[in-house]
Coordinates of C-alpha atoms and ligand atoms in Angstrom, one line a residue:
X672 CA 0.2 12.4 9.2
X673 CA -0.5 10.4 6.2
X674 CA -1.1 6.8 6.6
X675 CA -2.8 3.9 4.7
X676 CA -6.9 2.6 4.8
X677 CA -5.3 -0.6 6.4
X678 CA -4.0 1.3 9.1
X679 CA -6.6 3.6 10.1
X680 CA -8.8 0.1 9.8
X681 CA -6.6 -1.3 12.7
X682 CA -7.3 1.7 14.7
X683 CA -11.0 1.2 14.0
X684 CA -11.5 -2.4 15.1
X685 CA -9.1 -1.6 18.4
X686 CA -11.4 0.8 19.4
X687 CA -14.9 -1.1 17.9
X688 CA -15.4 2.4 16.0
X689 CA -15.9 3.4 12.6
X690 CA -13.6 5.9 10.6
X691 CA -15.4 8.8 8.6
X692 CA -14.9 8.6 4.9
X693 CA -15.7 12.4 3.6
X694 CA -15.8 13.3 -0.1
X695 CA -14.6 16.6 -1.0
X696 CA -14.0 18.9 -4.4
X697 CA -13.1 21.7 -2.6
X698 CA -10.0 23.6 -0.4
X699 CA -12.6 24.8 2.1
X700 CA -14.2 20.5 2.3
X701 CA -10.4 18.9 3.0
X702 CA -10.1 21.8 5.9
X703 CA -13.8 21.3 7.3
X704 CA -12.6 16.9 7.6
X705 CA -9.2 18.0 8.8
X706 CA -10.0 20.5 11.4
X707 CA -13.1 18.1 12.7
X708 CA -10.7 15.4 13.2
X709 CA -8.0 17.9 15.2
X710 CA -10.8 18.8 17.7
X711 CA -12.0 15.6 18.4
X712 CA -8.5 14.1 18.0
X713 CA -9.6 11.1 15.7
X714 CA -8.2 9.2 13.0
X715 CA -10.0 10.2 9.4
X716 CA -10.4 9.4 5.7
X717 CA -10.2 12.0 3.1
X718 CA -11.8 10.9 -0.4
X719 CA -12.2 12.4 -4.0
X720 CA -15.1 10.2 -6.5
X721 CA -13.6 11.4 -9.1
X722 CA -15.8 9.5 -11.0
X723 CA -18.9 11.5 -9.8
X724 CA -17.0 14.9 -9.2
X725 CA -14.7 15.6 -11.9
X726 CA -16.5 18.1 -13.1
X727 CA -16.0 20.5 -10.2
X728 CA -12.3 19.8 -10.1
X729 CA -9.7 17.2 -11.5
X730 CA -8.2 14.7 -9.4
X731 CA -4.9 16.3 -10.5
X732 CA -5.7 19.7 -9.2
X733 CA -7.5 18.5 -5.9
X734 CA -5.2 15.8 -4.8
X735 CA -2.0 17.9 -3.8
X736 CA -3.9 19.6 -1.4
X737 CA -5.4 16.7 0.0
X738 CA -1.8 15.6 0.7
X739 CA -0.5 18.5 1.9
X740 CA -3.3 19.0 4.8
X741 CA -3.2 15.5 5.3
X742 CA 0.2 15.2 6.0
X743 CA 0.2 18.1 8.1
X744 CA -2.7 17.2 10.0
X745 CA -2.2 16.4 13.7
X746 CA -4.2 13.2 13.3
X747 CA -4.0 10.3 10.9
X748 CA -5.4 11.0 7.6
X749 CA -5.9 8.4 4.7
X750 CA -6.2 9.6 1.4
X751 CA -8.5 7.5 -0.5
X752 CA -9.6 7.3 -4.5
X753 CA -13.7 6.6 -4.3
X754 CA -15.3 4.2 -6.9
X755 CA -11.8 3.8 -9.0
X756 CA -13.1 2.9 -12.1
X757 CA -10.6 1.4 -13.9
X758 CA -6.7 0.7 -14.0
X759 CA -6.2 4.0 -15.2
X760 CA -8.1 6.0 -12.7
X761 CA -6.3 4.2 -9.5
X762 CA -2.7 4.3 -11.1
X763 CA -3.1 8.5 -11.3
X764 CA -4.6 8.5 -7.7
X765 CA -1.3 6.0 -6.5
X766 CA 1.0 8.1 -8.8
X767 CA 0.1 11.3 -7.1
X768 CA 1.0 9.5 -3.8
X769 CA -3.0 8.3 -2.4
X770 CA -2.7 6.0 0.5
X771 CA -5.6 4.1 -0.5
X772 CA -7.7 3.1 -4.0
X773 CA -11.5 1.9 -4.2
X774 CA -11.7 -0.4 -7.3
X775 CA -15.4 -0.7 -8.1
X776 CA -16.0 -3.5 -10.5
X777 CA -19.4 -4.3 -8.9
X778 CA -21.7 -3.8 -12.2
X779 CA -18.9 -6.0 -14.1
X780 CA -19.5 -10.1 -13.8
X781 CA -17.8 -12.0 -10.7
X782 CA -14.6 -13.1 -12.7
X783 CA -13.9 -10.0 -14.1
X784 CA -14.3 -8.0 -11.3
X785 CA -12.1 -10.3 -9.0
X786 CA -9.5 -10.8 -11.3
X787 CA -9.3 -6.9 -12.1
X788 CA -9.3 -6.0 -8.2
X789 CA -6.6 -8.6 -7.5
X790 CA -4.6 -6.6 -10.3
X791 CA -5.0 -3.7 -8.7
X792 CA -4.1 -5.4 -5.2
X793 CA -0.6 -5.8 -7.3
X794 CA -0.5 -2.6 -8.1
X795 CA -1.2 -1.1 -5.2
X796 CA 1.5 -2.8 -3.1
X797 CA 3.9 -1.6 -5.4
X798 CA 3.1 1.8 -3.9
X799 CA 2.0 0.2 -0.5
X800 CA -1.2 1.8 -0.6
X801 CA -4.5 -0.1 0.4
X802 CA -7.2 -1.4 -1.2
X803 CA -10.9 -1.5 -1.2
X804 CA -13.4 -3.0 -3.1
X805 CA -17.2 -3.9 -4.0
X806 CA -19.2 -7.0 -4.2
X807 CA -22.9 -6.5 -4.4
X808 CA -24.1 -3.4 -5.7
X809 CA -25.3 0.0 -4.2
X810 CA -25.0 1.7 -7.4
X811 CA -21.9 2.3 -10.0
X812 CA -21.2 5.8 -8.8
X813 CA -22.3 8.1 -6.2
X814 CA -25.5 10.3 -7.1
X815 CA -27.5 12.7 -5.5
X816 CA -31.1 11.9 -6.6
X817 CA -30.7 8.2 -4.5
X818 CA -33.6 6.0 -4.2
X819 CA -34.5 2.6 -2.8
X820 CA -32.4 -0.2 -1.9
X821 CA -32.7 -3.0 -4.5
X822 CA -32.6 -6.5 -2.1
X823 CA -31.2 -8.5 -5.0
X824 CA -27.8 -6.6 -5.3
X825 CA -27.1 -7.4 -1.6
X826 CA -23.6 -8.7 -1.1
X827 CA -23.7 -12.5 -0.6
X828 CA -21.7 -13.5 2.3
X829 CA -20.5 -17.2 0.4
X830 CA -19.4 -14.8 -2.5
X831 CA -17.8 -11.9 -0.5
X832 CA -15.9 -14.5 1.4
X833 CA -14.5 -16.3 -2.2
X834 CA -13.9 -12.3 -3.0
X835 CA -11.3 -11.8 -0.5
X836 CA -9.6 -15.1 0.0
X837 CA -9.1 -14.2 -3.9
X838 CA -8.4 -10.8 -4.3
X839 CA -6.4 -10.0 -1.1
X840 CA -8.0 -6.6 -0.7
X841 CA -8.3 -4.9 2.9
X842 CA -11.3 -3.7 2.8
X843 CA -14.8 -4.8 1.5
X844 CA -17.8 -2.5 0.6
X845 CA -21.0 -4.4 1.0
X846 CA -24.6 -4.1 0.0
X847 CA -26.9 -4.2 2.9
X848 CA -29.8 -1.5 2.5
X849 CA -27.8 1.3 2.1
X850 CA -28.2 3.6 -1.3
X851 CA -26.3 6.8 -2.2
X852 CA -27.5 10.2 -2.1
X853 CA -30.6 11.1 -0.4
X854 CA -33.1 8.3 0.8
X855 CA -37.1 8.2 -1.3
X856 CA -38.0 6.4 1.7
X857 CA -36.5 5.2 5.2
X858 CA -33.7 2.7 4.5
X859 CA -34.5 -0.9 6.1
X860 CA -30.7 -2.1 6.9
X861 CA -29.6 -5.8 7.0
X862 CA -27.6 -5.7 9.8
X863 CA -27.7 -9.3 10.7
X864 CA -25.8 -9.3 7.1
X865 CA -23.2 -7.4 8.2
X866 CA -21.9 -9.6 10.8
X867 CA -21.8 -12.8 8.4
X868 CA -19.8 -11.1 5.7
X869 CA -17.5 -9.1 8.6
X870 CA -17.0 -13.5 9.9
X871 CA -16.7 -15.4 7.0
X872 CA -14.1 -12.3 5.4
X873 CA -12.3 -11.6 7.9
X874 CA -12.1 -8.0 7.0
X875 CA -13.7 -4.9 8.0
X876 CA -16.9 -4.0 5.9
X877 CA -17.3 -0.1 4.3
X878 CA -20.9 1.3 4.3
X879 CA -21.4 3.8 1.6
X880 CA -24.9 5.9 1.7
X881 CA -24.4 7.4 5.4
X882 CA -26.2 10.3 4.8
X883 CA -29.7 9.7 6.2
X884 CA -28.7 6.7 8.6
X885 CA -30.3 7.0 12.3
X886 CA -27.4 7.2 15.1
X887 CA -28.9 3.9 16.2
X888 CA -29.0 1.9 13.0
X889 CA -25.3 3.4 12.9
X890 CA -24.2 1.8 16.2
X891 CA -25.5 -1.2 15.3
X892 CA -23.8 -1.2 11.6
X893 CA -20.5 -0.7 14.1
X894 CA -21.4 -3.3 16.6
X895 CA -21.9 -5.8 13.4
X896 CA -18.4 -4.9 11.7
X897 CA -18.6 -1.8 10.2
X898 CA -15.3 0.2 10.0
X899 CA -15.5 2.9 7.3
X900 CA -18.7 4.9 6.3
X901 CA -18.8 6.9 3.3
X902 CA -20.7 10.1 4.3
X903 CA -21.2 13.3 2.5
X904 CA -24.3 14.0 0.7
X905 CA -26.1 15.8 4.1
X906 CA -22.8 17.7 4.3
X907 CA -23.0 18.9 0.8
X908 CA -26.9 19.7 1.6
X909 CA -26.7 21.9 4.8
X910 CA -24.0 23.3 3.6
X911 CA -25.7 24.7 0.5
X912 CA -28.8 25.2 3.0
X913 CA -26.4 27.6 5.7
X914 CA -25.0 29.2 2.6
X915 CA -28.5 29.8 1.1
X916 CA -29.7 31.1 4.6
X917 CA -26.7 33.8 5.2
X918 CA -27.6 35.1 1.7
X919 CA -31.0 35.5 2.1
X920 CA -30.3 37.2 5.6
X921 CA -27.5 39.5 3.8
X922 CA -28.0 42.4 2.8
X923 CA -26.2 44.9 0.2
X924 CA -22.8 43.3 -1.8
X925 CA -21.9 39.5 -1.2
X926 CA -19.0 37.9 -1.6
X927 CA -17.7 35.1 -2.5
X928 CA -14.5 34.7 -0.3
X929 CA -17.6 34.7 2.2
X930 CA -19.8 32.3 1.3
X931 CA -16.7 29.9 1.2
X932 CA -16.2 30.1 4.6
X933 CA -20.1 30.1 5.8
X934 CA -19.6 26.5 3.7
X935 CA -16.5 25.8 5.9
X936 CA -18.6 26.2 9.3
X937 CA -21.3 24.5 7.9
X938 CA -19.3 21.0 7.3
X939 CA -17.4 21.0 9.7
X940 CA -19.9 21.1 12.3
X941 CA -21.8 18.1 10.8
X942 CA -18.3 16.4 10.0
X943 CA -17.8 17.1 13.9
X944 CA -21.3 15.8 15.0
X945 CA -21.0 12.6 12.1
X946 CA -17.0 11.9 13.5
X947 CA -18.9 12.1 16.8
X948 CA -21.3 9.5 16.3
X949 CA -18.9 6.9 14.9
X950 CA -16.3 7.1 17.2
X951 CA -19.0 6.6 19.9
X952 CA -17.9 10.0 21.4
X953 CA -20.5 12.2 23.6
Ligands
LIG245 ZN1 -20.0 4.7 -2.8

């Protein structure tokens, strides 16, 4: 069933869990999070970055079959715009009937980004859809090439507190070590960081970068306050890797109806072993 960011949230602080947040831009990616959810009977967040991935599919072609799974899914399912970038962006995602918008404003100065999320908070009630949003920065939009966290874009917990009380959002992506993509070299997380910005907010935090995270740095990012993580670059990887792997092992004609499956298997078995470790399931 389809149901809002906020609402899934609850679920997750009830439980002291965190929700998977799964990018997708394809049929065979919104069945590999929905099917991974079903077996292990756990809430989940389906995501499009349009921003990042419009170039593999529009949000306009992608989105009605993230509602349609969703809402047929056993479990609840959020359906959530990643990195909105601008008005424009998150009013398509609500208009096609998204439970949930990311407004990133992060690279824009302090006033303009609060005063641009706290339209969007208006807007989004309108449709009484949820809202997240960024202070600090991990990047404008998700890459693949990553890198290294940069200390002085950490979210300040005086600031991200001042954020909320102003903006009203529901959720607040923070800055704490994490980078998107793949790591250069082991991330260092500020977890300590965490739990002052999940106190003085009074709202759950959202991780973005979880590809490359250990299972224990993970626990403790959910111990600390932690209540949606953005993972899908490793997905994307060992998927292409399986994929690449059957081929090579193939022999005489391929195709492609195929190779869209072996990509099927491969995520959702690391959406199953990911939903696994966040919901602290064995
Ligand atoms: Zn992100």
């Amino acid at each position: 069933m389809l149901v809002t960011l906020k609402s899934v949230l609850g679920i997750a602080e009830a439980e002291n869990i965190a929700i998977g947040a799964f990018n997708l831009t394809t049929l065979e990616g919104i069945r590999a999070v929905i099917e991974a959810a079903e077996e292990l009977k756990q809430p989940v967040i389906l995501q499009f970055a349009n921003a990042a991935h419009k170039e593999y599919v529009s949000l306009e072609n992608i989105a009605p079959a993230m509602l349609a799974l969703g809402d047929k899914a056993s479990v609840p399912v959020c359906v959530h715009l990643d990195h909105g970038a601008d008005f424009e962006e998150v009013k398509r995602a609500l208009d096609l009937g998204f439970t949930s918008v990311m407004y990133d404003g992060s690279a824009l100065p302090y006033e303009i980004n609060a005063a641009n999320t706290r339209t969007v908070v208006d807007l989004a009630s309108q449709y009484s859809a949820s809202v997240e949003a960024e202070i600090g920065s991990m990047g404008a939009e998700i890459s693949e090439d990553g890198g290294e966290a940069d200390e002085s874009c950490y979210t300040d917990p005086v600031i991200a507190a001042k954020f909320v009380a102003e903006t009203g959002i529901d959720a607040l992506a923070c800055s704490f070590g994490t980078v998107h993509g793949i790591y250069k070299s082991a991330p260092k997380l500020d977890i300590d960081r965490i739990a002052r910005i999940r106190k003085v907010t009074g709202v759950p935090v959202v991780m973005h970068g979880g590809s490359g995270i250990s299972d224990e740095d993970f626990r403790k990012c959910i111990e600390n306050g932690v209540r949606k993580i953005n993972f899908y670059t490793y997905a994307a990887k060992y998927a292409g890797e399986y994929v690449k792997k059957k081929l090579e092992e193939s022999s005489g004609y391929v195709f492609y109806h195929d190779v869209a499956v072996w990509g099927l298997e491969s995520m959702k078995k690391t959406y199953i072993d990911t939903i696994k470790i966040f919901a602290n399931l064995k």
